[in-house]
Amino acid sequence: MHKSMWISLGVCILLIIVTIMSVILIGTDTDNGMTISTYESFQKDKAYQMKLHGRSINQDLLEEMQTAYAKIPKDIQKYSTTEEYQIYARPYSAVFLFVRDAIAISALEVSEWKANEQVFYESYHKRLEARLEDEAYCLTENEKTYWKEQIEKLSFPIIFHYKEAYQALVDAMYTIALFISITIALTLCSCFSEEYLQKTDQLILCSKHGKHIIYWAKVTAGISVAFVVCFMITFVTFGTAFLVYGTEGFDAVFQLIWADYPYSFSVGEATLIAYGIVIISGIMIGAIVLFLSQICKNSTYAVGIFMAFTIVTMLFTIPQKYGIIADLWSFTPMQFLSVTGMFGIEPISLFGQVAPTWKIVPVGYLLISIIIVVLGKICWCYKKK
């Protein structure tokens, strides 16, 4: 396990660094008819955003953005290649992206749009409430009331912040979770199965501590390794993102990243919550892989079963109309560990109380981990008999 862990972890860390840095280091962009590197383009956009950093998205800023976008020719589809966009509109592109997501307006429609701070935030407020009536979410009246209360807690006008590091971290969360799952599976798959391969299982089981202490020692070591893997990968992910994009923007409202989510917290808080849940899911995955290693008695079978289930949960989605089955499916790691999965508006209702999924699902992950470990202990004792 020692060798496989470091090889898997090393490959995983390399892939993470490449994944985060490739966004700005690979490729080219156009600037006033000239071809520039993606990194140069990023630096230019960062400079524009830093000039707006700390400004309220109020009447003045909305008018500036609208005036700039009104200069874009209306008869050109790929407007970002025009000189007018590069000179006038691009400095306000980050603000436009929020406005677009908040009230569902296109760049060309902005030229006809009359900037009005009060109307804009009223429209945004109404759009958030309108989503609650979407039949696809199957929300109860109690759940709608909960979200309406959360919408009322949002503070307007929103303050613009440069927050690209946190944007990158949230966007990469799904990929990071997948890397963690694969690394843990490859690392722990032989924790129990190796003794069967080496024909030492009966010797271990017949030893003085074979029934209890050895099992808990293996499980403790396995879970500890899963935690270390999660922590190291998360540390490298955050370090790479902050090195490339900077640390600014922790206090930016989460709506600047995900305008459709009606909950009041910052992008920094949301990111810490998200990766905390990723780490907890890694612990659960560790417990699952250890259990599979024990009952399959073969590391290949253990990894195969785990990866098959992971791929299935990645490829298929169950509609909300199927109730509890759809909910449980949506809580599997590869369904849940994404911005749309974790920060969706389908809450969890228990005993008349409503809470967002990110408050309840990690508790469920820990409970599942405990249940699997206890079940593994029962199987281990049965095998000892």
Short mmCIF file of C-alpha atoms in Angstrom, two decimals:
data_model
loop_
_atom_site.label_atom_id
_atom_site.label_comp_id
_atom_site.label_asym_id
_atom_site.label_seq_id
_atom_site.Cartn_x
_atom_site.Cartn_y
_atom_site.Cartn_z
CA MET A 1 0.00 0.00 0.00
CA HIS A 2 2.86 2.36 0.79
CA LYS A 3 4.31 2.31 -2.74
CA SER A 4 0.96 2.40 -4.55
CA MET A 5 -0.18 5.32 -2.40
CA TRP A 6 2.76 7.54 -3.30
CA ILE A 7 2.62 6.66 -6.98
CA SER A 8 -1.14 7.31 -7.16
CA LEU A 9 -0.86 10.47 -5.09
CA GLY A 10 2.04 11.80 -7.18
CA VAL A 11 0.20 11.25 -10.47
CA CYS A 12 -2.95 12.77 -9.02
CA ILE A 13 -1.17 15.90 -7.77
CA LEU A 14 0.52 16.37 -11.14
CA LEU A 15 -2.84 16.11 -12.93
CA ILE A 16 -4.38 18.64 -10.54
CA ILE A 17 -1.61 21.17 -11.11
CA VAL A 18 -1.91 20.74 -14.87
CA THR A 19 -5.72 20.97 -14.71
CA ILE A 20 -5.77 24.26 -12.80
CA MET A 21 -2.86 25.91 -14.58
CA SER A 22 -3.82 24.78 -18.10
CA VAL A 23 -6.81 27.12 -18.04
CA ILE A 24 -4.54 30.14 -18.35
CA LEU A 25 -1.30 28.65 -19.68
CA ILE A 26 -2.53 26.65 -22.68
CA GLY A 27 -4.07 28.24 -25.75
CA THR A 28 -4.29 31.66 -27.33
CA ASP A 29 -6.71 34.59 -27.38
CA THR A 30 -7.39 37.61 -29.57
CA ASP A 31 -6.79 41.18 -28.48
CA ASN A 32 -7.45 43.99 -30.97
CA GLY A 33 -6.72 41.71 -33.88
CA MET A 34 -3.52 40.39 -32.31
CA THR A 35 -2.98 36.85 -31.08
CA ILE A 36 -1.83 36.71 -27.48
CA SER A 37 -1.30 33.87 -25.02
CA THR A 38 -4.08 32.83 -22.66
CA TYR A 39 -1.90 33.92 -19.75
CA GLU A 40 -1.56 37.44 -21.19
CA SER A 41 -5.30 37.52 -21.72
CA PHE A 42 -5.88 36.45 -18.12
CA GLN A 43 -3.55 39.15 -16.79
CA LYS A 44 -5.43 41.75 -18.80
CA ASP A 45 -8.82 40.60 -17.50
CA LYS A 46 -7.45 40.50 -13.96
CA ALA A 47 -6.28 44.10 -14.26
CA TYR A 48 -9.74 45.15 -15.47
CA GLN A 49 -11.43 43.31 -12.60
CA MET A 50 -9.07 44.73 -9.99
CA LYS A 51 -10.09 48.23 -11.13
CA LEU A 52 -13.70 47.30 -10.33
CA HIS A 53 -12.81 45.41 -7.13
CA GLY A 54 -14.85 46.75 -4.20
CA ARG A 55 -17.33 48.73 -6.30
CA SER A 56 -21.06 48.28 -5.80
CA ILE A 57 -22.98 46.95 -8.76
CA ASN A 58 -25.24 49.97 -8.54
CA GLN A 59 -26.78 52.46 -10.95
CA ASP A 60 -23.43 54.00 -11.90
CA LEU A 61 -21.68 50.72 -12.65
CA LEU A 62 -24.70 49.29 -14.49
CA GLU A 63 -24.83 52.40 -16.69
CA GLU A 64 -21.11 52.18 -17.41
CA MET A 65 -21.46 48.55 -18.41
CA GLN A 66 -24.54 49.18 -20.55
CA THR A 67 -22.87 52.11 -22.34
CA ALA A 68 -19.77 50.02 -23.06
CA TYR A 69 -21.74 47.03 -24.40
CA ALA A 70 -23.94 49.31 -26.50
CA LYS A 71 -20.88 50.08 -28.64
CA ILE A 72 -20.65 46.44 -29.85
CA PRO A 73 -21.87 46.06 -33.47
CA LYS A 74 -25.24 44.30 -33.50
CA ASP A 75 -24.70 42.38 -36.74
CA ILE A 76 -21.68 40.34 -35.57
CA GLN A 77 -22.23 37.01 -33.81
CA LYS A 78 -18.74 36.56 -32.37
CA TYR A 79 -18.70 40.00 -30.82
CA SER A 80 -15.68 39.27 -28.58
CA THR A 81 -13.40 39.56 -31.62
CA THR A 82 -14.50 43.11 -32.42
CA GLU A 83 -12.42 46.14 -31.64
CA GLU A 84 -15.38 47.74 -29.85
CA TYR A 85 -15.64 44.84 -27.43
CA GLN A 86 -11.91 44.76 -26.69
CA ILE A 87 -11.69 48.51 -26.06
CA TYR A 88 -15.00 49.34 -24.41
CA ALA A 89 -16.87 46.26 -23.23
CA ARG A 90 -14.13 43.89 -22.08
CA PRO A 91 -13.22 45.98 -19.01
CA TYR A 92 -16.80 45.36 -17.79
CA SER A 93 -17.14 41.76 -18.95
CA ALA A 94 -17.01 40.30 -15.41
CA VAL A 95 -19.87 42.57 -14.32
CA PHE A 96 -21.82 41.65 -17.44
CA LEU A 97 -21.43 37.93 -16.69
CA PHE A 98 -23.13 38.44 -13.34
CA VAL A 99 -25.89 40.59 -14.86
CA ARG A 100 -26.40 37.99 -17.61
CA ASP A 101 -26.76 35.15 -15.12
CA ALA A 102 -28.89 37.20 -12.71
CA ILE A 103 -31.61 38.29 -15.15
CA ALA A 104 -30.91 36.08 -18.20
CA ILE A 105 -29.87 38.74 -20.69
CA SER A 106 -27.46 38.42 -23.63
CA ALA A 107 -24.63 40.77 -24.59
CA LEU A 108 -26.51 42.07 -27.62
CA GLU A 109 -29.68 42.58 -25.58
CA VAL A 110 -27.75 44.80 -23.17
CA SER A 111 -27.49 47.46 -25.87
CA GLU A 112 -31.29 47.79 -25.79
CA TRP A 113 -31.50 47.39 -22.02
CA LYS A 114 -32.11 50.46 -19.89
CA ALA A 115 -29.84 50.23 -16.86
CA ASN A 116 -31.84 50.70 -13.69
CA GLU A 117 -30.50 49.49 -10.35
CA GLN A 118 -33.90 49.10 -8.68
CA VAL A 119 -35.47 47.29 -11.64
CA PHE A 120 -32.40 45.06 -12.00
CA TYR A 121 -32.43 43.80 -8.41
CA GLU A 122 -36.22 43.46 -8.40
CA SER A 123 -35.95 41.34 -11.57
CA TYR A 124 -33.18 39.27 -10.00
CA HIS A 125 -35.26 38.79 -6.85
CA LYS A 126 -38.31 37.71 -8.90
CA ARG A 127 -36.22 35.32 -10.99
CA LEU A 128 -34.89 33.60 -7.87
CA GLU A 129 -38.42 33.18 -6.56
CA ALA A 130 -39.70 32.01 -9.96
CA ARG A 131 -37.18 29.13 -9.93
CA LEU A 132 -38.85 27.81 -6.80
CA GLU A 133 -42.03 27.20 -8.81
CA ASP A 134 -40.25 25.08 -11.40
CA GLU A 135 -41.91 21.66 -11.34
CA ALA A 136 -38.56 19.99 -12.08
CA TYR A 137 -37.46 20.66 -8.47
CA CYS A 138 -40.66 19.26 -6.89
CA LEU A 139 -40.41 21.63 -3.89
CA THR A 140 -42.99 21.48 -1.13
CA GLU A 141 -44.63 24.65 0.20
CA ASN A 142 -42.50 24.43 3.33
CA GLU A 143 -39.33 24.22 1.21
CA LYS A 144 -40.43 27.17 -0.94
CA THR A 145 -41.04 29.20 2.20
CA TYR A 146 -37.55 28.33 3.46
CA TRP A 147 -35.90 29.53 0.25
CA LYS A 148 -38.01 32.71 0.13
CA GLU A 149 -36.72 33.51 3.61
CA GLN A 150 -33.16 32.97 2.37
CA ILE A 151 -33.76 35.21 -0.64
CA GLU A 152 -34.89 38.00 1.68
CA LYS A 153 -31.55 37.73 3.52
CA LEU A 154 -29.55 38.57 0.38
CA SER A 155 -27.99 42.01 0.54
CA PHE A 156 -28.29 44.42 -2.40
CA PRO A 157 -26.57 46.09 -4.13
CA ILE A 158 -23.95 43.41 -4.55
CA ILE A 159 -20.31 44.41 -4.19
CA PHE A 160 -18.10 43.30 -7.08
CA HIS A 161 -14.91 41.44 -6.16
CA TYR A 162 -12.11 39.82 -8.09
CA LYS A 163 -12.46 36.18 -6.95
CA GLU A 164 -10.96 34.03 -9.71
CA ALA A 165 -9.09 31.68 -7.35
CA TYR A 166 -12.33 30.67 -5.67
CA GLN A 167 -14.09 30.44 -9.03
CA ALA A 168 -11.37 28.05 -10.21
CA LEU A 169 -11.60 25.99 -7.01
CA VAL A 170 -15.37 25.64 -7.24
CA ASP A 171 -15.20 24.79 -10.94
CA ALA A 172 -12.50 22.17 -10.30
CA MET A 173 -14.28 20.54 -7.35
CA TYR A 174 -15.89 17.74 -9.38
CA THR A 175 -12.58 16.82 -11.03
CA ILE A 176 -10.73 16.96 -7.71
CA ALA A 177 -13.33 14.69 -6.11
CA LEU A 178 -12.90 12.19 -8.94
CA PHE A 179 -9.10 12.23 -8.58
CA ILE A 180 -9.44 11.69 -4.83
CA SER A 181 -11.81 8.75 -5.35
CA ILE A 182 -9.47 7.04 -7.79
CA THR A 183 -6.39 7.63 -5.63
CA ILE A 184 -8.06 6.26 -2.49
CA ALA A 185 -9.40 3.23 -4.38
CA LEU A 186 -5.99 2.36 -5.78
CA THR A 187 -4.28 2.95 -2.45
CA LEU A 188 -6.60 0.98 -0.14
CA CYS A 189 -7.81 -1.81 -2.42
CA SER A 190 -5.17 -4.24 -1.12
CA CYS A 191 -5.46 -3.40 2.58
CA PHE A 192 -7.42 -6.59 3.37
CA SER A 193 -7.10 -8.56 0.16
CA GLU A 194 -3.31 -8.79 0.33
CA GLU A 195 -3.43 -11.31 3.17
CA TYR A 196 -5.49 -13.67 1.01
CA LEU A 197 -3.10 -13.26 -1.89
CA GLN A 198 -0.16 -14.11 0.36
CA LYS A 199 -2.07 -16.95 2.08
CA THR A 200 -1.57 -15.41 5.51
CA ASP A 201 -5.25 -14.79 6.31
CA GLN A 202 -5.70 -17.84 8.55
CA LEU A 203 -2.47 -17.10 10.39
CA ILE A 204 -3.64 -13.56 11.09
CA LEU A 205 -7.13 -14.65 12.08
CA CYS A 206 -5.82 -17.25 14.52
CA SER A 207 -3.44 -14.87 16.23
CA LYS A 208 -4.10 -13.42 19.68
CA HIS A 209 -5.33 -10.08 18.34
CA GLY A 210 -6.74 -11.32 15.03
CA LYS A 211 -10.38 -10.94 15.98
CA HIS A 212 -10.42 -7.36 17.20
CA ILE A 213 -7.24 -5.33 17.36
CA ILE A 214 -5.92 -6.22 13.90
CA TYR A 215 -9.23 -5.27 12.27
CA TRP A 216 -9.37 -1.90 13.99
CA ALA A 217 -5.68 -1.33 13.26
CA LYS A 218 -6.26 -1.94 9.55
CA VAL A 219 -9.38 0.25 9.44
CA THR A 220 -7.72 3.05 11.40
CA ALA A 221 -4.70 2.97 9.12
CA GLY A 222 -6.88 2.89 6.01
CA ILE A 223 -9.12 5.77 7.08
CA SER A 224 -6.05 7.76 8.14
CA VAL A 225 -4.48 7.22 4.72
CA ALA A 226 -7.75 8.32 3.05
CA PHE A 227 -7.76 11.50 5.15
CA VAL A 228 -4.11 12.23 4.38
CA VAL A 229 -4.73 11.73 0.66
CA CYS A 230 -7.71 14.10 0.77
CA PHE A 231 -5.84 16.70 2.80
CA MET A 232 -2.72 16.65 0.60
CA ILE A 233 -4.70 16.87 -2.63
CA THR A 234 -6.85 19.69 -1.23
CA PHE A 235 -3.76 21.53 0.00
CA VAL A 236 -2.09 21.29 -3.41
CA THR A 237 -5.31 22.36 -5.14
CA PHE A 238 -5.71 25.47 -2.98
CA GLY A 239 -2.00 26.27 -3.21
CA THR A 240 -1.96 26.04 -6.99
CA ALA A 241 -5.12 28.14 -7.35
CA PHE A 242 -3.83 30.87 -5.03
CA LEU A 243 -0.42 30.86 -6.72
CA VAL A 244 -1.94 31.29 -10.17
CA TYR A 245 -4.94 33.54 -9.46
CA GLY A 246 -4.15 35.26 -6.16
CA THR A 247 -6.01 35.10 -2.86
CA GLU A 248 -8.33 38.09 -3.35
CA GLY A 249 -12.09 37.73 -3.10
CA PHE A 250 -12.75 35.59 -0.01
CA ASP A 251 -15.54 37.95 1.10
CA ALA A 252 -17.25 38.19 -2.29
CA VAL A 253 -20.88 37.06 -2.21
CA PHE A 254 -21.39 33.56 -3.58
CA GLN A 255 -23.91 34.87 -6.13
CA LEU A 256 -21.00 36.30 -8.14
CA ILE A 257 -20.05 32.68 -8.85
CA TRP A 258 -23.48 31.01 -8.83
CA ALA A 259 -26.21 33.62 -9.34
CA ASP A 260 -29.01 31.04 -9.11
CA TYR A 261 -28.28 30.05 -5.51
CA PRO A 262 -30.34 32.05 -2.97
CA TYR A 263 -28.20 31.62 0.14
CA SER A 264 -26.21 34.37 1.81
CA PHE A 265 -22.57 33.45 2.31
CA SER A 266 -19.23 34.37 0.77
CA VAL A 267 -17.33 32.54 -1.96
CA GLY A 268 -14.59 31.81 0.55
CA GLU A 269 -17.02 30.23 3.02
CA ALA A 270 -18.71 28.24 0.24
CA THR A 271 -15.35 26.98 -1.03
CA LEU A 272 -14.21 25.86 2.42
CA ILE A 273 -17.55 24.10 2.97
CA ALA A 274 -17.32 22.43 -0.44
CA TYR A 275 -13.82 21.04 0.06
CA GLY A 276 -14.62 20.05 3.63
CA ILE A 277 -17.40 17.89 2.22
CA VAL A 278 -14.99 16.53 -0.42
CA ILE A 279 -12.67 15.42 2.41
CA ILE A 280 -15.57 13.82 4.32
CA SER A 281 -16.65 12.01 1.15
CA GLY A 282 -13.07 10.76 0.81
CA ILE A 283 -13.28 9.22 4.28
CA MET A 284 -16.52 7.48 3.29
CA ILE A 285 -14.94 6.24 0.07
CA GLY A 286 -12.03 4.92 2.11
CA ALA A 287 -14.43 2.94 4.31
CA ILE A 288 -16.22 1.57 1.24
CA VAL A 289 -13.00 0.48 -0.47
CA LEU A 290 -11.76 -1.19 2.73
CA PHE A 291 -15.03 -3.10 2.99
CA LEU A 292 -14.86 -4.19 -0.66
CA SER A 293 -11.25 -5.26 -0.17
CA GLN A 294 -12.34 -7.40 2.75
CA ILE A 295 -15.34 -9.13 1.21
CA CYS A 296 -13.96 -9.50 -2.34
CA LYS A 297 -10.60 -10.84 -1.12
CA ASN A 298 -9.14 -9.45 -4.35
CA SER A 299 -7.88 -5.91 -4.96
CA THR A 300 -8.80 -5.98 -8.66
CA TYR A 301 -12.40 -6.92 -7.90
CA ALA A 302 -12.60 -4.27 -5.19
CA VAL A 303 -11.37 -1.50 -7.48
CA GLY A 304 -13.50 -2.78 -10.36
CA ILE A 305 -16.73 -2.75 -8.35
CA PHE A 306 -16.02 0.68 -6.89
CA MET A 307 -15.07 2.25 -10.23
CA ALA A 308 -18.07 0.66 -12.00
CA PHE A 309 -20.42 2.26 -9.45
CA THR A 310 -18.57 5.58 -9.71
CA ILE A 311 -18.87 5.63 -13.51
CA VAL A 312 -22.57 4.75 -13.37
CA THR A 313 -23.27 7.61 -10.94
CA MET A 314 -21.34 9.97 -13.21
CA LEU A 315 -23.27 9.02 -16.35
CA PHE A 316 -26.85 8.68 -15.16
CA THR A 317 -29.21 11.06 -13.37
CA ILE A 318 -32.57 10.15 -11.83
CA PRO A 319 -35.31 12.84 -12.22
CA GLN A 320 -36.69 14.43 -9.04
CA LYS A 321 -40.16 13.07 -9.76
CA TYR A 322 -38.95 9.69 -8.46
CA GLY A 323 -38.77 11.09 -4.93
CA ILE A 324 -36.54 9.45 -2.34
CA ILE A 325 -34.76 7.30 -4.92
CA ALA A 326 -33.78 10.39 -6.90
CA ASP A 327 -32.68 12.15 -3.71
CA LEU A 328 -30.46 9.28 -2.56
CA TRP A 329 -28.94 9.00 -6.03
CA SER A 330 -28.22 12.73 -6.12
CA PHE A 331 -26.33 12.42 -2.83
CA THR A 332 -23.75 9.95 -4.22
CA PRO A 333 -20.35 11.67 -4.42
CA MET A 334 -20.12 11.95 -8.21
CA GLN A 335 -23.62 13.44 -8.34
CA PHE A 336 -23.29 15.70 -5.32
CA LEU A 337 -19.72 17.02 -5.43
CA SER A 338 -20.23 19.76 -8.01
CA VAL A 339 -21.48 23.33 -7.77
CA THR A 340 -24.87 22.39 -9.22
CA GLY A 341 -25.18 19.30 -7.03
CA MET A 342 -23.99 20.73 -3.74
CA PHE A 343 -25.55 24.17 -4.19
CA GLY A 344 -28.83 23.20 -5.79
CA ILE A 345 -32.19 24.40 -4.47
CA GLU A 346 -33.50 20.93 -3.63
CA PRO A 347 -33.18 20.99 0.18
CA ILE A 348 -33.60 18.18 2.70
CA SER A 349 -36.70 18.15 4.89
CA LEU A 350 -36.54 16.24 8.19
CA PHE A 351 -39.11 16.33 10.98
CA GLY A 352 -40.67 19.49 9.59
CA GLN A 353 -37.31 21.30 9.36
CA VAL A 354 -35.70 22.35 6.07
CA ALA A 355 -31.96 22.65 5.44
CA PRO A 356 -29.75 22.91 2.34
CA THR A 357 -28.21 19.62 1.29
CA TRP A 358 -24.65 20.70 2.08
CA LYS A 359 -25.57 20.84 5.78
CA ILE A 360 -27.02 17.33 5.94
CA VAL A 361 -25.26 15.18 3.33
CA PRO A 362 -21.80 15.24 4.98
CA VAL A 363 -23.42 14.00 8.21
CA GLY A 364 -24.92 11.18 6.16
CA TYR A 365 -21.49 10.39 4.70
CA LEU A 366 -20.03 10.05 8.20
CA LEU A 367 -22.91 7.85 9.36
CA ILE A 368 -22.49 5.62 6.30
CA SER A 369 -18.78 5.37 7.05
CA ILE A 370 -19.50 4.23 10.61
CA ILE A 371 -22.12 1.72 9.45
CA ILE A 372 -19.76 0.24 6.84
CA VAL A 373 -16.92 -0.06 9.35
CA VAL A 374 -19.21 -1.80 11.86
CA LEU A 375 -20.57 -4.08 9.13
CA GLY A 376 -17.00 -4.91 8.15
CA LYS A 377 -16.23 -5.79 11.76
CA ILE A 378 -19.22 -8.17 11.87
CA CYS A 379 -18.04 -9.84 8.64
CA TRP A 380 -14.50 -10.08 10.04
CA CYS A 381 -15.70 -11.75 13.24
CA TYR A 382 -17.91 -14.13 11.26
CA LYS A 383 -14.93 -15.06 9.11
CA LYS A 384 -12.90 -15.65 12.27
CA LYS A 385 -15.42 -18.25 13.40
#
